[in-house]
Short mmCIF file of C-alpha atoms in Angstrom, two decimals:
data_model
loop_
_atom_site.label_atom_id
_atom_site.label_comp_id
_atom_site.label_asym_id
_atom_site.label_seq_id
_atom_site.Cartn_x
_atom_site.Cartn_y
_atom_site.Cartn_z
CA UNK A 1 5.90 18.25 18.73
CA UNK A 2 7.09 19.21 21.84
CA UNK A 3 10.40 20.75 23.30
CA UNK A 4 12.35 17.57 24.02
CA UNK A 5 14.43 17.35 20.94
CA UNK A 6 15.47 13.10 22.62
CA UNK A 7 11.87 12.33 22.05
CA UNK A 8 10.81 9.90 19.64
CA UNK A 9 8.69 11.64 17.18
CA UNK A 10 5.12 9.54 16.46
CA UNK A 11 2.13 10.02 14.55
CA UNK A 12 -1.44 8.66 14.14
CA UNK A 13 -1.84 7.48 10.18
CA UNK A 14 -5.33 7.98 9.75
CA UNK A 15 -5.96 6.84 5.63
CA UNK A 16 -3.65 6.77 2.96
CA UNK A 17 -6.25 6.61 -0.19
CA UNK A 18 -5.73 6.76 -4.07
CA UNK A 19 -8.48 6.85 -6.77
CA UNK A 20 -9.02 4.39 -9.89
CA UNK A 21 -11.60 4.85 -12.21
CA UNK A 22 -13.51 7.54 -10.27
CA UNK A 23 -13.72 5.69 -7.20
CA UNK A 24 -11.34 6.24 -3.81
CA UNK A 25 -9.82 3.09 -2.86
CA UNK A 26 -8.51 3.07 0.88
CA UNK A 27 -4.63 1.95 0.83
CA UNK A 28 -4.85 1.74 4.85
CA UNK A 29 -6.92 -0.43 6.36
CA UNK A 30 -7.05 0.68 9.94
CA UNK A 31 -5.11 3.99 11.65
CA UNK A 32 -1.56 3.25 12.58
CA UNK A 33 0.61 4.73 14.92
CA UNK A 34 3.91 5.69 12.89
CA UNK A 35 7.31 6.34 14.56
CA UNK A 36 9.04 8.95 11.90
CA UNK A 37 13.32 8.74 11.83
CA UNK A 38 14.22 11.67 9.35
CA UNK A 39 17.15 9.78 9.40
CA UNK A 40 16.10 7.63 6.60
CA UNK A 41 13.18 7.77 3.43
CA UNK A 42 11.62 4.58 3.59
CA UNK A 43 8.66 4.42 5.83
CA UNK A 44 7.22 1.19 7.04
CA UNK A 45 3.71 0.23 6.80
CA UNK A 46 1.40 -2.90 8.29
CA UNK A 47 1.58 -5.84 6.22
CA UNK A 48 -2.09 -5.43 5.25
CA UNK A 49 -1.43 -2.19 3.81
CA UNK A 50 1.49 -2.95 1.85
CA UNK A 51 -0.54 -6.15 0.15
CA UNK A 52 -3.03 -3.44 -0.95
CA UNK A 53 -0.11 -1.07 -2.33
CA UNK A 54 0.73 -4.25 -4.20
CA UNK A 55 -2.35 -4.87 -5.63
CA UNK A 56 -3.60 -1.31 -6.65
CA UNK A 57 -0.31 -0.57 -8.12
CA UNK A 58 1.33 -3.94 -9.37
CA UNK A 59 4.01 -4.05 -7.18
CA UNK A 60 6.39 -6.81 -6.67
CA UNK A 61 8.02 -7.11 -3.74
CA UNK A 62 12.14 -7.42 -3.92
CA UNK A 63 13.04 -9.83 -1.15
CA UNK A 64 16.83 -9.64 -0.95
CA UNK A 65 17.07 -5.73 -0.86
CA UNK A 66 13.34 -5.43 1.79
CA UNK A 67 12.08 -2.97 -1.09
CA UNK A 68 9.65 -2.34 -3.41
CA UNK A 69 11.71 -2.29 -6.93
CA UNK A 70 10.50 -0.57 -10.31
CA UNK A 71 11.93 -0.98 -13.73
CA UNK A 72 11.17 1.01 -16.42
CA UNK A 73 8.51 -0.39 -17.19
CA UNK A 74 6.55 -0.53 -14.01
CA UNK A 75 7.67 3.32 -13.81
CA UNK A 76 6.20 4.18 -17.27
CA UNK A 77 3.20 2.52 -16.27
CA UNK A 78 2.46 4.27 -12.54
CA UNK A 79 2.57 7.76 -14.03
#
C-alpha cells in the first residue's frame, strides 16, 4: 500500500485451493494480478479459473445477471 490514496490498489493472486476427499485441488491455475475496488463484492477471476470453480463446486453459471446463482439446493449442498 502506499500513501497515494488515487492509486489503484493491485495484488498478485498466487493459489486459491480447496480440498476434496483428502486431496488439495488448485482452483487457480496460474498467479494473477488482481485490481481490488472496495467499491463492490464480486471479484473477477480468469476464465480458466472460474471453469474449475464450476466444476469442483457444481456451479452454473447465470448468464443474464454475469453471476454465479445458488438455490437452495445448491446452498444445502456446498456446506
Amino acid at each position: 500500500m502506499t500513501g497515494d490514496s488515487m492509486r489503484d490498489i493491485v495484488i498478485t493472486l498466487r493459489s486459491i485451493k480447496t480440498t476434496s476427499a483428502g486431496q488439495d485441488i488448485e482452483l487457480l491455475p496460474s498467479a494473477e494480478f488482481v485490481y481490488i475496488d472496495s467499491s463492490i463484492s464480486e471479484m473477477v477471476l480468469p476464465q480458466a479459473a472460474c471453469d474449475e470453480f464450476e466444476k469442483e463446486f457444481g456451479l452454473t453459471h447465470d448468464e443474464a445477471s454475469g453471476r454465479y446463482l445458488l438455490d437452495s439446493a445448491a446452498h444445502d449442498a456446498l456446506k
